[in-house]
XYZ file of C-alpha atoms in Angstrom:
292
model
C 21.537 39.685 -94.121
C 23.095 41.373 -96.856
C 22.202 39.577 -99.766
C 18.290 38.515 -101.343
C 18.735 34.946 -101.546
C 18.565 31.734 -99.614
C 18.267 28.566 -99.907
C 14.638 26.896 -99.945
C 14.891 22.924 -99.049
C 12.118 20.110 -99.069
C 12.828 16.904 -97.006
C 10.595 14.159 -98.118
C 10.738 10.496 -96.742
C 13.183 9.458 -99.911
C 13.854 12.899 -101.149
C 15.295 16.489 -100.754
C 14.303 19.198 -103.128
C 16.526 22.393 -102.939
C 16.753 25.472 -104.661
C 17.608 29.039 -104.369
C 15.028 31.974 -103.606
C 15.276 35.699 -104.905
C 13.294 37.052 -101.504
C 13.019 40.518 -103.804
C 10.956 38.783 -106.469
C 10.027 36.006 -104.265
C 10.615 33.426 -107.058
C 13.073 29.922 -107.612
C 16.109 30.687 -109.159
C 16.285 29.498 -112.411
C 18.757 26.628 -113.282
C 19.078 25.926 -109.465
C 16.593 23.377 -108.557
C 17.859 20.014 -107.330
C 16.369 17.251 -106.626
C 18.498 13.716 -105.240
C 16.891 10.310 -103.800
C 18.003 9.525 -100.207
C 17.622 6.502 -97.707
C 15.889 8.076 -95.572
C 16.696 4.476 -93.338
C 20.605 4.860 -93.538
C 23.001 5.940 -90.767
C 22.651 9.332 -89.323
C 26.146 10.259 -91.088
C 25.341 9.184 -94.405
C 21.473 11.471 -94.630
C 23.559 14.343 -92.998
C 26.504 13.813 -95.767
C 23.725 13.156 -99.091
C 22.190 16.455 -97.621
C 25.337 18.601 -97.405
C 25.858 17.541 -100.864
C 22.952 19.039 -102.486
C 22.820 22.025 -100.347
C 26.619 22.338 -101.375
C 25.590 21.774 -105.506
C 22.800 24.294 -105.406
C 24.936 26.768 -103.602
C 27.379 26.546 -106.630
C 24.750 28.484 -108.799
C 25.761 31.702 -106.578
C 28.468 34.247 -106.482
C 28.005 35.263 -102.916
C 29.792 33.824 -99.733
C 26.419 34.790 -97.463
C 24.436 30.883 -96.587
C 21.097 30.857 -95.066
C 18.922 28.093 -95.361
C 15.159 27.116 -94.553
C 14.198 23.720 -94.208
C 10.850 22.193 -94.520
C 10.766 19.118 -92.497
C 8.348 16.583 -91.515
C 7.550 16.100 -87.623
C 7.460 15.721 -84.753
C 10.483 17.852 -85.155
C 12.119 20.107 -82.157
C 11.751 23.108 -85.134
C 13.049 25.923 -82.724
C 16.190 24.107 -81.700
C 17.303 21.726 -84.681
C 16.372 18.234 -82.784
C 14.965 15.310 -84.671
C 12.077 13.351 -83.030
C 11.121 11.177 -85.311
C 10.886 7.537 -84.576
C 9.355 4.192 -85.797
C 7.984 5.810 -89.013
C 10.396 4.019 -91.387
C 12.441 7.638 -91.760
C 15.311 8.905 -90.326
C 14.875 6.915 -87.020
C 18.796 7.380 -87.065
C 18.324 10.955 -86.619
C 15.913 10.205 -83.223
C 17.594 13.159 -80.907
C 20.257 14.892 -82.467
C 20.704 17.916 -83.240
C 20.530 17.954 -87.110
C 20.702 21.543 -87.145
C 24.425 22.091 -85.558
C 25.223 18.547 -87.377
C 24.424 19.874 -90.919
C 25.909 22.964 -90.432
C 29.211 21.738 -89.610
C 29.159 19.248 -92.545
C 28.231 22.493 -94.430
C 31.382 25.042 -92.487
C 28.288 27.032 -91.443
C 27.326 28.430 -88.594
C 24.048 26.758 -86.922
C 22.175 30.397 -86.491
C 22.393 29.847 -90.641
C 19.618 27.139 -90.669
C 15.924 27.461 -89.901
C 13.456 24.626 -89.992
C 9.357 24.998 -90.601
C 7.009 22.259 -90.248
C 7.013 20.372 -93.857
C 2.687 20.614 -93.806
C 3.279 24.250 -93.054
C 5.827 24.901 -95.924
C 3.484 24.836 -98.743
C 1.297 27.414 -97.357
C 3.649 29.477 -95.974
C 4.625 29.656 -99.893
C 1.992 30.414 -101.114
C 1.198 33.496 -98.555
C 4.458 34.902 -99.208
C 4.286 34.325 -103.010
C 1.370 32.926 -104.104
C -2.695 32.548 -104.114
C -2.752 33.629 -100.187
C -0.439 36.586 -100.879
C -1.666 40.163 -99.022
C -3.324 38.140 -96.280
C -2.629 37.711 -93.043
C -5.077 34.928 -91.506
C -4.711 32.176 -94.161
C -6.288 28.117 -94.028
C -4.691 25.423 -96.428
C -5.475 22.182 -97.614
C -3.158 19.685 -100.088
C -5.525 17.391 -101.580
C -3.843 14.285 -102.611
C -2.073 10.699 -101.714
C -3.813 11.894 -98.222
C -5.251 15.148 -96.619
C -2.554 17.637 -95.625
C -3.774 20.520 -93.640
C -1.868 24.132 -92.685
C -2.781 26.912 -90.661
C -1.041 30.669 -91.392
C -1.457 33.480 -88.800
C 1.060 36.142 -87.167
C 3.116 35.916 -89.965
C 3.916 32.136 -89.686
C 2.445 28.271 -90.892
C 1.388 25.601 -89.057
C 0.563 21.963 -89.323
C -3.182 22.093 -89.288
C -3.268 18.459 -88.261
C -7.084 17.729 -89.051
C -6.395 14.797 -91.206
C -7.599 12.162 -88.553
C -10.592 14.681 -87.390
C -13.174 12.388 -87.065
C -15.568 12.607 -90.153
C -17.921 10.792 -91.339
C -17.835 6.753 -90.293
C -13.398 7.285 -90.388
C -11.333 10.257 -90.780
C -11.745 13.216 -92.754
C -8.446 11.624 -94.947
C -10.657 9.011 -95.682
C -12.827 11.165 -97.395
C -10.812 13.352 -98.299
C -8.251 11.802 -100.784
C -7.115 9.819 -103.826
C -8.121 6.757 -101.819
C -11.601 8.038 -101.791
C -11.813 8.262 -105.198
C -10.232 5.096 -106.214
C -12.436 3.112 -103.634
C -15.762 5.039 -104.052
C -15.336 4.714 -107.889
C -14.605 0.917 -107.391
C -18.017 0.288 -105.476
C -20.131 2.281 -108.350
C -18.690 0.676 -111.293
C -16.661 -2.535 -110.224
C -13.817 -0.583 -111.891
C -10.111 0.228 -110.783
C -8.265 3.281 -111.736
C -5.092 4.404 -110.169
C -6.035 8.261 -109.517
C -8.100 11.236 -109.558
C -5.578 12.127 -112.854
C -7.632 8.576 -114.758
C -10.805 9.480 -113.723
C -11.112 13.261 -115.391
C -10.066 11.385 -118.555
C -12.996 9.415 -118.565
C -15.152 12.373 -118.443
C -17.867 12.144 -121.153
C -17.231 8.182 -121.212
C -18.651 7.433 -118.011
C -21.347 9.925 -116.722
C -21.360 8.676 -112.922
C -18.025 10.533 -112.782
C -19.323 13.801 -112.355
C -21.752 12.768 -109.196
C -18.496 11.216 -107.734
C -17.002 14.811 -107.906
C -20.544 16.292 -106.730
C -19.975 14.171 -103.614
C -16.688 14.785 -102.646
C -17.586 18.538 -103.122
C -20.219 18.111 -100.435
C -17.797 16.092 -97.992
C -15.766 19.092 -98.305
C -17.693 21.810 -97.838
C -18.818 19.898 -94.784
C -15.285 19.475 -93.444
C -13.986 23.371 -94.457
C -16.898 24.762 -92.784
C -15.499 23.413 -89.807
C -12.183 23.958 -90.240
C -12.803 27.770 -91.064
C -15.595 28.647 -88.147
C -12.834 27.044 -86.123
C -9.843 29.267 -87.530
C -11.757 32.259 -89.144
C -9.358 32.512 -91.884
C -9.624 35.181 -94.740
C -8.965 33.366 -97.929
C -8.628 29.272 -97.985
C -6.067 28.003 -100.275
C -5.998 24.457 -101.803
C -3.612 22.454 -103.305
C -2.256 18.821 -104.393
C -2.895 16.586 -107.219
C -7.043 16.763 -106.536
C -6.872 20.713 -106.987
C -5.796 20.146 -110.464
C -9.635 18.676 -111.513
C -11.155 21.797 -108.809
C -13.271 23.033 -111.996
C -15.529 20.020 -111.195
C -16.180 20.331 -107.423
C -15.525 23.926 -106.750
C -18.457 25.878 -107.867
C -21.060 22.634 -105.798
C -18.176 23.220 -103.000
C -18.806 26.967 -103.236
C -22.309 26.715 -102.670
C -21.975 24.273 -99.612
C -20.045 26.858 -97.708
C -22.917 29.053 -98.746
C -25.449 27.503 -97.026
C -23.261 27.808 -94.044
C -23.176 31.244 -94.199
C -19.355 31.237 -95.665
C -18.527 33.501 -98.592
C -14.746 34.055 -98.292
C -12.633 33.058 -100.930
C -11.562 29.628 -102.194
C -8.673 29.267 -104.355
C -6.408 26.756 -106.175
C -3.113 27.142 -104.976
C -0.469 28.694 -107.667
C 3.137 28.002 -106.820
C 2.746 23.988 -107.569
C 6.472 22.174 -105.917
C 7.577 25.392 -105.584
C 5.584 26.366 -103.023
C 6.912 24.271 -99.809
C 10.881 25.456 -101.438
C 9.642 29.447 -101.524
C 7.608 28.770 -98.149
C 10.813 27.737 -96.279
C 13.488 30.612 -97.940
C 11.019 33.108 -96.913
C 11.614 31.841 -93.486
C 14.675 34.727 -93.741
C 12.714 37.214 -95.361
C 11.449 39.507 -92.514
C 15.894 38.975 -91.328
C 16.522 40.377 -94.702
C 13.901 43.489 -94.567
C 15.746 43.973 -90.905
């Protein structure tokens, strides 16, 4: 690989973010972020085609002929070989076992060995290691607090799906817990209230002083689930994310002191890359190519 850059993509359910990666400075490319709305339920032909395009727009913002790409996409994915195995989750079920990798890349006048795929849960962290809050460590746990519970595992250099949203936790799953549902609902049965999201509830900080025991709880439903998570994985550093993250000045220090009583005192941190993260996460899938 003769060249620092590749191309970082995002596949979302009715989305793909793209942009270019500097893997010297390990930063986005300014000016080449794109983000386009796809049917994610249209014929295999026509997601391939509304791919190629943006791949082929952000492209346009570089001088050099060399392509590599690194795709974060969601599973159950064949990631090794290019093979779609998704199926009845209202998302590219016209995808269901082809071979997207050797499809896009002819679209594209590529050749297949061009495009990498990581798992999409693993993509954020993966960022975040190679650029971010987890950088300098090599056994790394992640967590995007959010819509739901997304969960990543980094070790010998690469991220995994941590898949412990539907652990059992609790009287449900630890998503249930574990989430801007949680919020909304638990907030609902104290006050008889509805707010959208964690976002609404910080703003009525000061108005409404049951707020901060709602934050004192889910800081102890936390701590309970890490400490699991990280005797399980024995990870170095954990790194959190997602919408929640943004409030983490009101349930990290109680959280902090509920790993303590487990006898847990490595580092928890906010993740720093924001969107950027899962786009960095899958470029640097070429980085160690490039240092070769």
């Amino acid at each position: 690989m003769t060249n620092s850059t590749a191309l970082g993509i995002d596949i979302g359910g009715s989305h793909i973010t793209a942009a270019l990666v500097d893997l010297n400075t390990r930063s986005i490319i300014e000016g080449s972020w794109n983000r386009t709305r796809i049917n994610s339920q249209g014929e295999a032909a026509d997601i391939i085609n509304g791919w190629a395009v943006v791949i082929s727009e952000v492209f346009s913002h570089t001088t050099t002929d060399v392509r590599h790409i690194g795709i974060g996409m969601p599973g159950p994915f064949d990631y090794e070989h290019g093979i779609s195995l998704m199926k009845g989750q209202h998302k590219f079920d016209a995808l269901y076992n082809l071979n997207v990798k050797e499809l896009l890349a002819e679209r594209l006048g590529i050749s297949p060995e061009q495009i990498r795929f990581i798992n999409d849960a693993g993509c954020f962290l993966q960022g975040e290691v190679f650029s971010g809050a987890g950088r300098n460590y090599h056994r790394v746990i992640g967590l995007t607090l959010g819509t739901g519970l997304g969960s990543a595992v980094y070790r010998d250099g690469a991220s995994s799906d941590g898949d412990r949203w539907r652990r059992p936790f609790k009287d449900g799953i630890a998503e249930d817990y574990l989430s801007t549902r949680w919020f909304v609902k638990r907030y609902q049965e104290i006050s008889g209230e509805a707010v959208a999201d964690v976002k609404a509830l910080v703003a009525r900080i000061g108005v409404d002083d049951r707020i901060p025991q709602l934050f004192n709880e889910f800081a102890i439903n936390l701590g309970t689930f890490l400490s699991t998570f990280i005797k399980e994985e024995q990870p170095e550093i954990v790194v959190i994310g997602g919408n929640i993250a943004n409030a983490a000045d009101l349930f990290f220090p109680l959280l902090k002191k509920e790993l303590e009583k487990q006898q847990i005192s490595i580092p928890v941190v906010t993740a720093t890359l924001g969107e950027a993260a899962a786009l960095i996460g899958a470029a640097s899938l070429w980085h160690a190519f490039q240092e070769a």
